[in-house]
Each structure stands twice: as structure tokens, then as C-alpha cells.
Coordinates of C-alpha atoms and ligand atoms in Angstrom, one line a residue:
Chain B
X71 CA 20.4 -71.3 -118.4
X72 CA 21.5 -69.4 -115.3
X73 CA 22.0 -71.1 -112.0
X74 CA 22.1 -69.0 -108.8
X75 CA 23.5 -70.8 -105.7
X76 CA 23.2 -69.7 -102.2
X77 CA 23.6 -65.9 -102.7
X78 CA 23.9 -63.7 -99.6
X79 CA 24.2 -60.0 -99.8
X80 CA 24.5 -57.4 -97.1
X81 CA 24.8 -53.6 -97.2
X82 CA 26.3 -52.6 -93.9
X83 CA 23.9 -54.0 -91.3
X84 CA 21.2 -54.5 -93.8
X85 CA 21.1 -58.2 -94.8
X86 CA 19.2 -57.9 -98.1
X87 CA 19.5 -61.4 -99.7
X88 CA 19.4 -64.6 -97.6
X89 CA 20.8 -67.7 -99.3
X90 CA 19.0 -67.4 -102.6
X91 CA 19.1 -70.5 -104.8
X92 CA 17.2 -70.7 -108.1
X93 CA 17.5 -71.3 -111.8
X94 CA 16.5 -69.2 -114.8
X95 CA 15.7 -71.3 -117.8
X96 CA 16.6 -70.9 -121.4
X97 CA 13.9 -70.0 -123.9
X98 CA 11.5 -68.9 -121.1
X99 CA 10.5 -65.7 -119.5
X100 CA 11.6 -66.1 -115.8
X101 CA 9.8 -63.7 -113.5
X102 CA 11.1 -62.3 -110.2
X103 CA 8.2 -60.9 -108.2
X104 CA 7.8 -59.5 -104.7
X105 CA 6.9 -56.4 -102.8
X106 CA 8.9 -53.2 -103.0
X107 CA 12.3 -53.3 -101.2
X108 CA 12.5 -57.1 -100.9
X109 CA 15.7 -57.3 -102.9
X110 CA 14.6 -58.0 -106.5
X111 CA 16.9 -55.4 -108.0
X112 CA 19.7 -56.3 -105.8
X113 CA 19.4 -60.0 -106.7
X114 CA 19.4 -59.1 -110.4
X115 CA 22.5 -56.9 -110.0
X116 CA 24.3 -59.7 -108.2
X117 CA 23.4 -62.0 -111.0
X118 CA 24.9 -59.7 -113.7
X119 CA 27.8 -58.7 -111.5
X120 CA 27.0 -55.1 -110.8
X121 CA 27.1 -56.1 -107.1
X122 CA 29.4 -58.7 -105.7
X123 CA 27.5 -61.2 -103.5
X124 CA 29.0 -61.9 -100.1
X125 CA 28.7 -65.6 -100.6
X126 CA 27.3 -67.9 -103.3
X127 CA 27.8 -68.2 -107.0
X128 CA 26.2 -67.5 -110.3
X129 CA 26.7 -69.9 -113.2
X130 CA 26.0 -69.0 -116.8
X131 CA 25.7 -72.3 -118.8
X132 CA 28.3 -74.0 -116.6
X133 CA 30.6 -71.1 -116.4
X134 CA 31.1 -69.8 -112.9
X135 CA 30.7 -66.1 -113.3
X136 CA 31.4 -65.2 -109.7
X137 CA 34.9 -66.6 -109.8
X138 CA 35.9 -65.0 -113.1
X139 CA 38.4 -62.1 -113.4
X140 CA 37.4 -58.9 -114.9
X141 CA 38.3 -59.9 -118.5
X142 CA 36.4 -63.1 -118.4
X143 CA 33.4 -61.3 -116.9
X144 CA 33.5 -58.9 -119.8
X145 CA 33.2 -61.7 -122.3
X146 CA 30.1 -63.0 -120.5
X147 CA 28.6 -59.5 -120.3
X148 CA 28.8 -59.1 -124.0
X149 CA 26.2 -61.9 -124.1
X150 CA 24.0 -59.9 -121.7
X151 CA 21.4 -57.3 -122.5
X152 CA 19.8 -55.4 -119.7
X153 CA 16.8 -53.0 -119.4
X154 CA 17.2 -50.9 -116.3
X155 CA 14.4 -49.7 -114.1
X156 CA 14.9 -46.1 -115.4
X157 CA 15.8 -47.1 -119.0
X158 CA 19.4 -45.7 -118.5
X159 CA 19.7 -44.4 -122.1
X160 CA 22.7 -42.3 -122.8
X161 CA 21.2 -38.8 -122.8
X162 CA 24.0 -37.2 -124.7
X163 CA 23.4 -39.5 -127.7
X164 CA 20.5 -39.8 -130.2
X165 CA 18.3 -42.8 -130.2
X166 CA 20.2 -44.2 -133.2
X167 CA 23.6 -43.7 -131.5
X168 CA 22.3 -45.3 -128.3
X169 CA 21.3 -48.5 -130.1
X170 CA 24.4 -48.4 -132.2
X171 CA 26.8 -47.9 -129.3
X172 CA 27.4 -51.6 -128.4
X173 CA 27.9 -52.4 -132.1
X174 CA 30.4 -49.6 -132.5
X175 CA 32.2 -50.6 -129.3
X176 CA 32.4 -54.4 -129.8
X177 CA 32.0 -55.2 -133.5
X178 CA 33.9 -54.4 -136.7
X179 CA 30.7 -53.9 -138.7
X180 CA 30.7 -51.3 -141.4
X181 CA 28.6 -48.2 -140.9
X182 CA 25.9 -49.6 -143.2
X183 CA 25.7 -52.9 -141.5
X184 CA 25.4 -51.2 -138.1
X185 CA 22.7 -48.9 -139.4
X186 CA 20.8 -51.9 -140.8
X187 CA 21.0 -53.6 -137.5
X188 CA 19.9 -50.5 -135.6
X189 CA 16.9 -50.0 -137.9
X190 CA 16.0 -53.7 -137.6
X191 CA 16.0 -53.4 -133.7
X192 CA 14.1 -50.2 -133.7
X193 CA 11.6 -51.7 -136.1
X194 CA 11.3 -54.7 -133.8
X195 CA 10.1 -52.4 -131.0
X196 CA 7.8 -50.5 -133.4
X197 CA 9.9 -47.3 -133.5
X198 CA 11.2 -46.6 -136.9
X199 CA 10.9 -42.8 -137.2
X200 CA 12.8 -41.9 -134.0
X201 CA 16.5 -42.3 -135.0
X202 CA 17.4 -38.6 -134.8
X203 CA 15.6 -37.9 -131.5
X204 CA 17.3 -37.6 -128.1
X205 CA 16.1 -39.7 -125.2
X206 CA 14.7 -36.6 -123.4
X207 CA 12.4 -36.0 -126.4
X208 CA 10.8 -39.5 -126.1
X209 CA 8.0 -40.5 -123.8
X210 CA 8.6 -43.0 -121.0
X211 CA 7.2 -45.9 -123.0
X212 CA 9.3 -45.0 -126.0
X213 CA 12.4 -44.8 -123.8
X214 CA 11.7 -48.3 -122.5
X215 CA 11.3 -49.6 -126.0
X216 CA 14.5 -47.9 -127.1
X217 CA 16.3 -49.5 -124.2
X218 CA 15.0 -52.9 -125.3
X219 CA 16.2 -52.2 -128.8
X220 CA 19.6 -51.3 -127.4
X221 CA 19.6 -54.4 -125.2
X222 CA 18.9 -56.7 -128.1
X223 CA 21.2 -55.1 -130.7
X224 CA 24.1 -57.4 -129.8
X225 CA 21.8 -60.5 -130.0
X226 CA 22.2 -61.3 -126.3
X227 CA 21.8 -64.8 -124.9
X228 CA 20.6 -63.4 -121.6
X229 CA 18.1 -60.6 -121.3
X230 CA 17.4 -58.9 -118.0
X231 CA 14.5 -56.4 -117.6
X232 CA 14.0 -54.5 -114.3
X233 CA 10.4 -53.5 -114.2
X234 CA 10.0 -53.0 -117.9
X235 CA 6.4 -51.8 -117.6
X236 CA 6.3 -49.8 -114.3
X237 CA 4.9 -46.4 -114.8
X238 CA 3.2 -47.2 -118.1
X239 CA -0.5 -47.4 -118.9
X240 CA -1.9 -51.0 -119.0
X241 CA -2.1 -51.1 -122.8
X242 CA 1.5 -50.0 -123.4
X243 CA 2.6 -52.3 -120.6
X244 CA 1.0 -55.3 -122.4
X245 CA 2.7 -54.3 -125.6
X246 CA 6.1 -54.3 -123.9
X247 CA 5.3 -57.6 -122.2
X248 CA 4.4 -59.2 -125.5
X249 CA 7.6 -57.8 -127.0
X250 CA 9.7 -59.3 -124.3
X251 CA 8.0 -62.7 -124.7
X252 CA 8.3 -62.7 -128.5
X253 CA 11.9 -61.8 -128.4
X254 CA 12.6 -64.6 -125.8
X255 CA 10.8 -67.3 -127.9
X256 CA 12.1 -66.0 -131.2
X257 CA 15.8 -66.0 -130.2
X258 CA 15.5 -68.8 -127.6
X259 CA 17.3 -66.7 -125.0
X260 CA 17.2 -66.8 -121.2
X261 CA 15.0 -63.8 -120.1
X262 CA 14.7 -62.6 -116.5
X263 CA 12.0 -60.0 -115.8
X264 CA 11.4 -58.2 -112.5
X265 CA 7.8 -57.1 -112.1
X266 CA 5.1 -55.9 -109.7
X267 CA 2.4 -56.1 -112.3
X268 CA -0.1 -59.0 -111.9
X269 CA -1.1 -58.7 -115.6
X270 CA 2.5 -59.5 -116.6
X271 CA 2.6 -62.4 -114.1
X272 CA -0.4 -64.0 -115.7
X273 CA 0.5 -63.1 -119.2
X274 CA 4.2 -64.0 -119.5
X275 CA 5.3 -65.8 -116.4
X276 CA 6.8 -69.1 -117.6
X277 CA 8.6 -69.5 -114.3
X278 CA 8.0 -67.3 -111.3
X279 CA 10.3 -66.6 -108.3
X280 CA 8.6 -64.9 -105.4
X281 CA 11.1 -63.0 -103.2
X282 CA 10.0 -62.2 -99.6
X283 CA 12.2 -60.8 -96.9
X284 CA 15.2 -61.4 -99.2
X285 CA 14.5 -65.1 -99.4
X286 CA 13.4 -67.5 -102.2
X287 CA 9.9 -67.8 -100.7
X288 CA 8.1 -69.6 -103.4
X289 CA 8.7 -70.8 -107.0
X290 CA 6.2 -71.9 -109.6
X291 CA 4.5 -70.9 -112.8
X292 CA 1.5 -68.9 -113.8
X293 CA -1.0 -71.6 -113.2
X294 CA 0.4 -72.7 -109.8
X295 CA 0.5 -69.1 -108.5
X296 CA -3.3 -68.8 -108.9
X297 CA -3.9 -72.0 -107.0
X298 CA -1.4 -71.6 -104.2
X299 CA -2.4 -71.0 -100.6
X300 CA 0.8 -69.5 -99.5
X301 CA -0.3 -66.5 -97.4
X302 CA 2.4 -64.1 -98.5
X303 CA 1.7 -64.8 -102.1
X304 CA -2.1 -64.3 -101.6
X305 CA -1.2 -61.1 -99.9
X306 CA 0.8 -60.0 -102.9
X307 CA -1.5 -61.3 -105.7
X308 CA -4.8 -60.2 -104.0
X309 CA -3.3 -57.0 -102.6
X310 CA -6.6 -55.0 -102.1
X311 CA -9.4 -56.0 -99.8
X312 CA -11.7 -55.9 -102.7
X313 CA -9.7 -58.6 -104.5
X314 CA -9.5 -60.7 -101.4
X315 CA -13.3 -60.6 -101.2
X316 CA -13.6 -61.6 -104.8
X317 CA -11.4 -64.6 -104.2
X318 CA -13.3 -65.5 -101.1
X319 CA -16.6 -65.4 -102.9
X320 CA -15.2 -67.4 -105.8
X321 CA -14.0 -70.1 -103.3
X322 CA -17.4 -70.1 -101.6
X323 CA -19.3 -70.6 -104.8
X324 CA -17.1 -73.4 -105.8
X325 CA -17.5 -75.4 -102.6
Chain D
X175 CA 39.4 -37.7 -75.4
X176 CA 36.3 -37.4 -77.4
X177 CA 37.8 -34.8 -79.7
X178 CA 40.8 -37.1 -80.4
X179 CA 38.6 -40.0 -81.6
X180 CA 36.7 -37.5 -83.8
X181 CA 40.0 -36.3 -85.3
X182 CA 41.0 -39.9 -85.9
X183 CA 37.7 -40.6 -87.6
X184 CA 38.2 -37.7 -90.0
X185 CA 41.8 -38.8 -90.8
X186 CA 40.6 -42.3 -91.5
X187 CA 37.9 -41.1 -93.8
X188 CA 40.4 -39.0 -95.7
X189 CA 42.8 -41.9 -96.0
X190 CA 40.1 -44.2 -97.2
X191 CA 39.0 -41.7 -99.8
X192 CA 42.6 -41.3 -101.0
X193 CA 42.9 -45.1 -101.2
X194 CA 39.7 -45.3 -103.2
X195 CA 40.9 -42.5 -105.5
X196 CA 44.1 -44.3 -106.2
X197 CA 42.2 -47.5 -107.0
X198 CA 40.0 -45.6 -109.3
X199 CA 43.0 -44.1 -111.1
X200 CA 44.5 -47.5 -111.7
X201 CA 41.3 -48.6 -113.4
X202 CA 41.0 -45.4 -115.4
X203 CA 44.4 -46.0 -116.9
X204 CA 43.5 -49.2 -118.6
X205 CA 43.6 -49.9 -122.3
X206 CA 40.6 -48.5 -124.0
X207 CA 38.2 -51.0 -125.6
X208 CA 38.6 -49.6 -129.0
X209 CA 40.9 -46.9 -130.2
X210 CA 38.6 -45.4 -132.8
X211 CA 35.9 -44.8 -130.2
X212 CA 38.5 -43.5 -127.8
X213 CA 39.8 -41.0 -130.3
X214 CA 36.3 -39.6 -130.9
X215 CA 35.8 -39.4 -127.1
X216 CA 39.1 -37.5 -126.7
X217 CA 38.2 -34.9 -129.2
X218 CA 34.8 -34.6 -127.6
X219 CA 36.4 -33.8 -124.3
X220 CA 38.9 -31.4 -125.7
X221 CA 36.0 -29.6 -127.1
X222 CA 33.9 -29.7 -124.0
X223 CA 36.6 -29.0 -121.4
X224 CA 39.2 -27.1 -123.3
X225 CA 37.7 -25.1 -126.2
X226 CA 34.6 -24.2 -124.3
X227 CA 36.7 -22.7 -121.6
X228 CA 38.4 -20.3 -124.0
X229 CA 35.9 -17.4 -123.6
X230 CA 36.0 -17.3 -119.8
X231 CA 39.8 -17.7 -119.8
X232 CA 40.1 -14.9 -122.4
X233 CA 37.9 -12.4 -120.5
X234 CA 39.5 -13.2 -117.1
X235 CA 43.0 -12.8 -118.5
X236 CA 42.5 -9.5 -120.2
X237 CA 41.0 -7.9 -117.1
X238 CA 43.4 -9.5 -114.6
X239 CA 46.4 -8.5 -116.7
X240 CA 45.0 -4.9 -116.8
X241 CA 44.5 -4.9 -113.0
X242 CA 48.0 -6.3 -112.3
X243 CA 49.6 -3.7 -114.5
X244 CA 47.6 -0.8 -113.0
X245 CA 48.3 -1.9 -109.4
X246 CA 52.0 -2.3 -110.1
X247 CA 52.1 1.2 -111.8
X248 CA 50.2 2.9 -109.0
X249 CA 52.4 1.4 -106.3
X250 CA 55.6 2.5 -108.0
X251 CA 56.1 6.1 -106.7
X252 CA 59.8 5.8 -106.2
X253 CA 61.8 7.6 -108.9
X254 CA 64.6 5.1 -108.4
X255 CA 62.6 2.3 -110.1
X256 CA 62.7 2.5 -113.8
X257 CA 59.4 2.5 -115.6
X258 CA 60.0 -0.8 -117.4
X259 CA 59.7 -2.5 -114.0
X260 CA 55.9 -2.4 -114.6
X261 CA 56.1 -4.6 -117.6
X262 CA 58.6 -6.9 -115.9
X263 CA 56.4 -7.4 -112.8
X264 CA 53.2 -7.8 -114.8
X265 CA 54.9 -10.5 -116.9
X266 CA 56.3 -12.3 -113.8
X267 CA 53.1 -12.4 -111.8
X268 CA 51.2 -13.5 -114.9
X269 CA 53.5 -16.3 -115.8
X270 CA 54.3 -17.5 -112.3
X271 CA 51.0 -17.3 -110.5
X272 CA 48.1 -15.7 -112.3
X273 CA 47.8 -17.7 -115.5
X274 CA 48.7 -21.2 -114.1
X275 CA 47.3 -21.0 -110.6
X276 CA 44.4 -18.5 -110.5
X277 CA 43.2 -19.6 -113.9
X278 CA 43.2 -23.2 -112.7
X279 CA 41.3 -22.3 -109.6
X280 CA 38.6 -20.7 -111.8
X281 CA 38.6 -23.7 -114.1
X282 CA 38.3 -25.9 -111.0
X283 CA 34.9 -24.2 -110.5
X284 CA 33.8 -24.4 -114.1
X285 CA 35.2 -27.8 -115.2
X286 CA 35.2 -29.5 -111.9
X287 CA 31.5 -28.9 -111.2
X288 CA 30.7 -29.8 -114.8
X289 CA 32.6 -33.1 -114.8
X290 CA 31.3 -34.1 -111.4
X291 CA 27.7 -33.5 -112.1
X292 CA 27.9 -35.1 -115.6
X293 CA 29.4 -38.3 -114.2
X294 CA 27.3 -38.2 -111.1
X295 CA 24.1 -37.9 -113.2
X296 CA 25.2 -40.8 -115.3
X297 CA 25.8 -42.8 -112.1
X298 CA 22.4 -42.1 -110.5
X299 CA 20.5 -42.7 -113.7
X300 CA 22.3 -46.1 -114.1
X301 CA 24.0 -45.1 -117.4
X302 CA 27.3 -46.2 -115.9
X303 CA 25.7 -49.5 -114.9
X304 CA 24.5 -49.8 -118.5
X305 CA 28.0 -49.3 -119.8
X306 CA 29.4 -51.9 -117.4
X307 CA 26.7 -54.4 -118.4
X308 CA 27.7 -54.0 -122.0
X309 CA 31.2 -54.9 -121.0
X310 CA 32.6 -51.4 -121.3
X311 CA 35.1 -50.3 -118.6
X312 CA 33.1 -47.2 -117.7
X313 CA 36.0 -45.4 -115.9
X314 CA 38.3 -45.7 -118.9
X315 CA 35.6 -44.9 -121.3
X316 CA 34.3 -41.8 -119.5
X317 CA 37.2 -40.5 -117.4
X318 CA 40.4 -41.2 -119.4
X319 CA 39.5 -38.9 -122.3
X320 CA 38.6 -36.2 -119.9
X321 CA 41.9 -36.4 -118.1
X322 CA 44.0 -36.7 -121.2
X323 CA 42.1 -34.0 -123.0
X324 CA 42.5 -31.5 -120.2
X325 CA 46.1 -32.4 -119.5
X326 CA 46.8 -31.8 -123.1
X327 CA 44.7 -28.6 -123.4
X328 CA 45.4 -26.8 -120.1
X329 CA 48.9 -25.8 -121.3
X330 CA 47.4 -24.3 -124.4
X331 CA 44.9 -22.4 -122.3
X332 CA 47.7 -21.1 -120.0
X333 CA 49.8 -19.8 -123.0
X334 CA 46.7 -18.2 -124.3
X335 CA 46.0 -16.7 -120.9
X336 CA 49.5 -15.4 -120.5
X337 CA 49.3 -13.7 -123.9
X338 CA 45.9 -12.1 -123.3
X339 CA 46.9 -11.0 -119.8
X340 CA 49.9 -9.2 -121.2
X341 CA 47.7 -7.6 -123.8
X342 CA 45.3 -6.5 -121.0
X343 CA 48.2 -5.0 -119.1
X344 CA 49.4 -3.1 -122.1
X345 CA 45.9 -1.8 -122.9
X346 CA 45.3 -0.5 -119.4
X347 CA 48.7 1.2 -119.2
X348 CA 48.4 2.9 -122.5
X349 CA 44.8 4.0 -122.0
X350 CA 45.6 5.4 -118.6
X351 CA 48.8 6.9 -119.7
X352 CA 50.8 5.3 -116.9
X353 CA 53.5 3.9 -119.1
X354 CA 54.4 3.9 -122.8
X355 CA 54.3 0.9 -125.1
X356 CA 58.0 0.9 -125.6
X357 CA 58.9 0.7 -121.9
X358 CA 56.2 -1.9 -121.2
X359 CA 57.5 -4.2 -124.0
X360 CA 61.1 -3.5 -122.7
X361 CA 59.9 -4.6 -119.3
X362 CA 58.2 -7.7 -120.6
X363 CA 61.4 -8.7 -122.3
X364 CA 63.8 -8.1 -119.4
X365 CA 65.4 -11.0 -117.5
X366 CA 63.3 -13.5 -119.3
X367 CA 63.8 -17.0 -118.2
X368 CA 62.4 -19.9 -120.2
X369 CA 62.3 -22.0 -117.1
X370 CA 59.4 -19.8 -115.9
X371 CA 57.3 -21.0 -118.8
X372 CA 58.2 -24.6 -118.1
X373 CA 57.2 -24.0 -114.5
X374 CA 53.9 -22.5 -115.5
X375 CA 53.0 -25.3 -118.0
X376 CA 54.0 -28.0 -115.5
X377 CA 51.7 -26.5 -113.0
X378 CA 48.9 -26.4 -115.7
X379 CA 49.4 -30.1 -116.4
X380 CA 49.3 -31.1 -112.7
X381 CA 46.3 -28.9 -111.9
X382 CA 44.4 -30.2 -114.9
X383 CA 45.0 -33.7 -113.8
X384 CA 43.9 -32.9 -110.2
X385 CA 40.7 -31.0 -111.2
X386 CA 39.4 -33.6 -113.6
X387 CA 40.4 -36.7 -111.7
X388 CA 39.0 -35.4 -108.4
X389 CA 35.8 -34.3 -110.0
X390 CA 35.4 -37.6 -111.7
X391 CA 36.0 -39.4 -108.4
X392 CA 33.3 -37.5 -106.6
X393 CA 30.9 -37.9 -109.6
X394 CA 31.6 -41.6 -110.0
X395 CA 31.1 -42.4 -106.3
X396 CA 28.0 -40.3 -105.7
X397 CA 25.0 -42.3 -104.8
X398 CA 21.3 -41.3 -104.4
X399 CA 19.6 -38.7 -106.5
X400 CA 19.9 -35.2 -107.8
X401 CA 20.7 -33.7 -104.4
X402 CA 23.7 -36.0 -104.0
X403 CA 24.9 -35.1 -107.4
X404 CA 24.9 -31.4 -106.4
X405 CA 26.8 -32.2 -103.2
X406 CA 29.4 -34.2 -105.2
X407 CA 29.9 -31.2 -107.5
X408 CA 30.5 -28.9 -104.5
X409 CA 32.9 -31.4 -102.9
X410 CA 34.7 -31.7 -106.2
X411 CA 35.2 -28.0 -106.5
X412 CA 36.3 -27.5 -102.9
X413 CA 38.6 -30.5 -102.8
X414 CA 40.3 -29.8 -106.2
X415 CA 40.8 -26.2 -105.2
X416 CA 42.6 -27.2 -102.0
X417 CA 44.6 -29.8 -103.9
X418 CA 45.7 -27.2 -106.4
X419 CA 46.9 -24.9 -103.6
X420 CA 48.8 -27.7 -101.9
X421 CA 50.3 -28.9 -105.2
X422 CA 51.2 -25.3 -106.0
X423 CA 53.2 -25.0 -102.8
X424 CA 55.2 -28.2 -103.4
X425 CA 55.7 -27.6 -107.2
X426 CA 57.1 -24.1 -106.4
X427 CA 59.5 -25.6 -103.8
X428 CA 60.6 -28.3 -106.3
X429 CA 60.9 -26.2 -109.4
X430 CA 61.8 -22.7 -108.5
X431 CA 64.0 -23.2 -105.4
Ligands
LIG217 N1 23.4 -49.8 -103.4 C1 22.8 -50.0 -102.2 N2 23.4 -49.7 -101.1 C2 22.8 -50.0 -99.9 N3 21.6 -50.6 -99.8 C3 20.9 -50.9 -100.9 C4 21.5 -50.6 -102.2 N4 20.7 -51.1 -103.1 C5 19.6 -51.6 -102.5 N5 19.7 -51.5 -101.1 C6 18.8 -52.0 -100.1 O1 18.4 -53.3 -100.5 C7 17.0 -53.5 -100.2 C8 16.4 -54.1 -101.4 O2 16.4 -53.1 -102.5 P1 16.0 -53.5 -104.0 O3 16.3 -52.3 -104.8 O4 16.5 -54.8 -104.4 O5 14.4 -53.6 -103.8 P2 13.3 -54.1 -104.9 O6 12.8 -55.4 -104.5 O7 14.0 -54.0 -106.3 O8 12.2 -53.0 -104.8 P3 11.4 -52.2 -105.9 O9 10.3 -53.1 -106.3 O10 10.9 -51.0 -105.1 O11 12.3 -51.8 -107.0 C9 16.5 -52.2 -99.8 O12 16.3 -52.2 -98.4 C10 17.5 -51.2 -100.1 O13 17.6 -50.2 -99.1
LIG218 MG1 13.9 -52.6 -107.9

């Protein structure tokens, strides 16, 4: 479980995050949703320590991450897997070396053990013939899946995914969503997913945090988000006029 | 009045960048996570920065040596100067200035832009964040092997360049008939001071450090997209060239005088 307490973050004059407090629960897929530029990525980067928040703290299972020195932070980071918005695969390395990199860096496994683990992770994301390819030779969806394989190779306790299915076709997006959900339940880890995609929200949102104007605007789960009357959420969920009409007519027929 | 505040702002920016650069260096020189990985990285960088520069250094050195020898020969009309002066002057200019300084300026263009754009691209595509998230000290992992590899290999390149430049001088003199092999070699061996070689290699080590660390600095702190990476590469080349010239001045004062 990760607890976020009162995080503020500014860049120059731009006050991006206002006093965000929330929790991300273990064994669940915790979603962060909101419109573009509202601070979702910045919040996630504050949580994993890529940005230092101005005030507030992040607590990983009782350990106050914000107050740790570099060495202690590194020990927590070894429990974190992260999928970046742009995959962030190392483009000078093959797929196999990408997934193997954390193992080589942080374990004393033999070559064979590492290779077994790599193949297991690649198999987990349904990519078992790609070991020798370079990231540039893989499609966007494959790159995302390779990045997931790399993120889980060290058996993380915390998994962060920044828009895992943006830019993918709906079918591949669902495959990746399912993968993230399965991994979360299978290994009982704390997963945090940023998304714009309403399909994902309905499919995998165990808990949902809606960020608006850099604030924790609304929290709930996938059933409550359908029922809420919060105008900003309605605007986000039923973004097009067409969808708004559908909602209005459904309401009308019910009453 | 307005001009003064502008100057002040520029000075402040420069000072802030130097401070940031120093802080970066302190992080770069941390203990690597794992020595076996570090060793592999070091050889990778020696290959990329050092060995891959051999062709350009070779070609440049042969031609520059040839030109230095020809110009010296053509400027020596006085019968009072013995012919072996050509070899002596070619050797001196090669060892003192051409091979360490001019070569480093050329490598500042090649290596500097390469390092800055490589690290800058890794930064903007979040590969550096990915390293940090895994718990890897990205500066030590990426930059330290580059600095050590180049500091180790630049002296080798300079010795190589001195050798080829002398060969270039010899070829041009013999082919143009301006001096004989014997007098050229005699000139090369006259008043030889080992200290000159030490001076040249010291310059090489310092310049290598400046080029790679400054290029890494601009790459690492570039933000934004591809355009910004290009700008960082340009800044890296310009700044490291200026740094080389300034360092050259002070090293010469310190070592030769
Ligand atoms: N490194 C940075 N330096 C300065 N400002 C930043 C930085 N990163 C983000 N911002 C600003 O913070 C705000 C929120 O950005 P953020 O990337 O968190 O948005 P987001 O909610 O993730 O949007 P999207 O859904 O488009 O990814 C933006 O106004 C952005 O300009
Ligand atoms: Mg984002």
C-alpha cells in the first residue's frame, strides 16, 4: 500500500499539484484519471521520486520515502517497476538485454537463470520470439509489452504504468489492460495506472482517483463513477455531445 | 544601467551552470553499482569514443603533418638555417600544439556532439528515468565509463597522432624533394625533451575530461524534444572548445614556463 499525504508541486510559477492526499491499495489496480495536463504524470513521478514534491510525503508500507536518503530510496526503487508513457526501452540493447538489464544489475543469478526469467517474463506478455530484436524493430504495442516484461522482471511489489494503452488500437489496449490486471492479482502487488481510456476505467478500475486542476477532485471505483453526478467527471466520462445525449436519454427513460 | 543588469544576469547563469556541473561531477564519481557491468560499459565506451576516432585522427594527422612540414620548408629561405630545422620544427609544433590541442578540438566536435546527443536522447525518451527507477545511478552508469574511457584513450590517440603526423611530414618533404630523409630524421631527434611528451599527454587527459564531462552535462540536463537535443549538442561542442582553449592557456603557463 502506498499513502500519499498532502503533496504540493510547483514548476516556477506553475502550481501543478495542490495538496494531494490519497492511497493506492495492495492487490488492486489503482487508476489515476483526468484530462491532459492536469498533473497525472507529475503526481506519479512525485510518488516514485523522479520529482521532489515541495511539501507532503509518500509512504510505502509505513516507510516514509520522501525523507529517505539516496541509498534508502534505491532500496525501495528496487521494489518498483515502471512503464513509462513512451516505453523508455534502452534502444542500444536487444529486447532480451532490456528485460535482463535489472537482473544483471541487481542480482547474482547465473546466465541461465537470468535467461529463464527473461523468457518467462516475455512469455507472460505473449512475446516469445522477439529476444534478438531491437526496440526500434518492434511495433508500439510490442514495445509497451516489452516494457511491462522489463518492469516485472525483478518481481516488483509496486507497479506504475503511465498510459499503458495510449496510441494503441482498442483490441491491443484491452489485451494490455488485462495483462496488467492479471499481473496485479497474480502477484498481489500495488498497481497504479494512469489512463485516459474509458474502456480501461470500466474494465480494470478497482479504485479511481480523478485529478482536476491538480487536485484530488473525486475518488471512487468503477461502479460509483458511472453513478456520480459530479459535473467535471461527467464532462470527462461523457466527453462528446453524443455521449451526453445518450446519458440524458437513458436518464429520461428511467424516470 | 540596463546593460549592467544584463551582464550580471549572464554571469549569474554561467555561475549557476558551473555549480550544477560540479554537483553533477560529484554524483558521476560514485561507486558503480556492479563492477562486472561497469567493466563492460568501460570497454564499450573505449570502443565508441576511442577506437572509432582512430580513422579521423589518422587522416587528419597525416595531412596536417604534411602541411606543417611543407610550410616550414617553404618559409626557410635563409641559408643560415640548417635543413634539419624543418624536422625539428615539425616535431615541436606537432607535439606541443597540433596533436594535443587541434586534435582535441576536432574530437570535441565529433565526440562532444555524439555524447551530448546520445545522453540527451536518453533523457528526453525517459530512458534515464527508467534507469533511476530501477535504482541505477544513471550518471555513474552512463557518464563515468565515458569519462574514464576517454581519459584513458586520448593519450593513446595523441601518441598515434604524433607518429602519423611525423610520417605525413616526412612523406610530403620526400615527395616534394624539399628535404632528405636523413636531415628530417636528424631534425626530429634534435633537442628532444621528454617533458614535451608529458606536456602533450597531460593536455590530452585534461581535454578528454573536459569534452566528455561538458557534453554529458548538456545532454543530461536537456529537456524537451529532438530540437532541444540538437541545441544541447551544439552547446556542448562550443563550450568544450572554449574550455579546451582556456585550459590550454593555463596548462602551458603551468607546465612549460
Ligand atoms: N519537468 C517539468 N517542468 C516544468 N513543468 C512541467 C514538467 N512536467 C510537467 N510540467 C507541467 O505540469 C503540468 C502537468 O503535466 P503532466 O505531465 O502531469 O500532465 P498529465 O496529466 O500527465 O497530462 P497527459 O495526460 O497529457 O499526459 C503541465 O502544465 C506541464 O506543463
Ligand atoms: Mg502524462
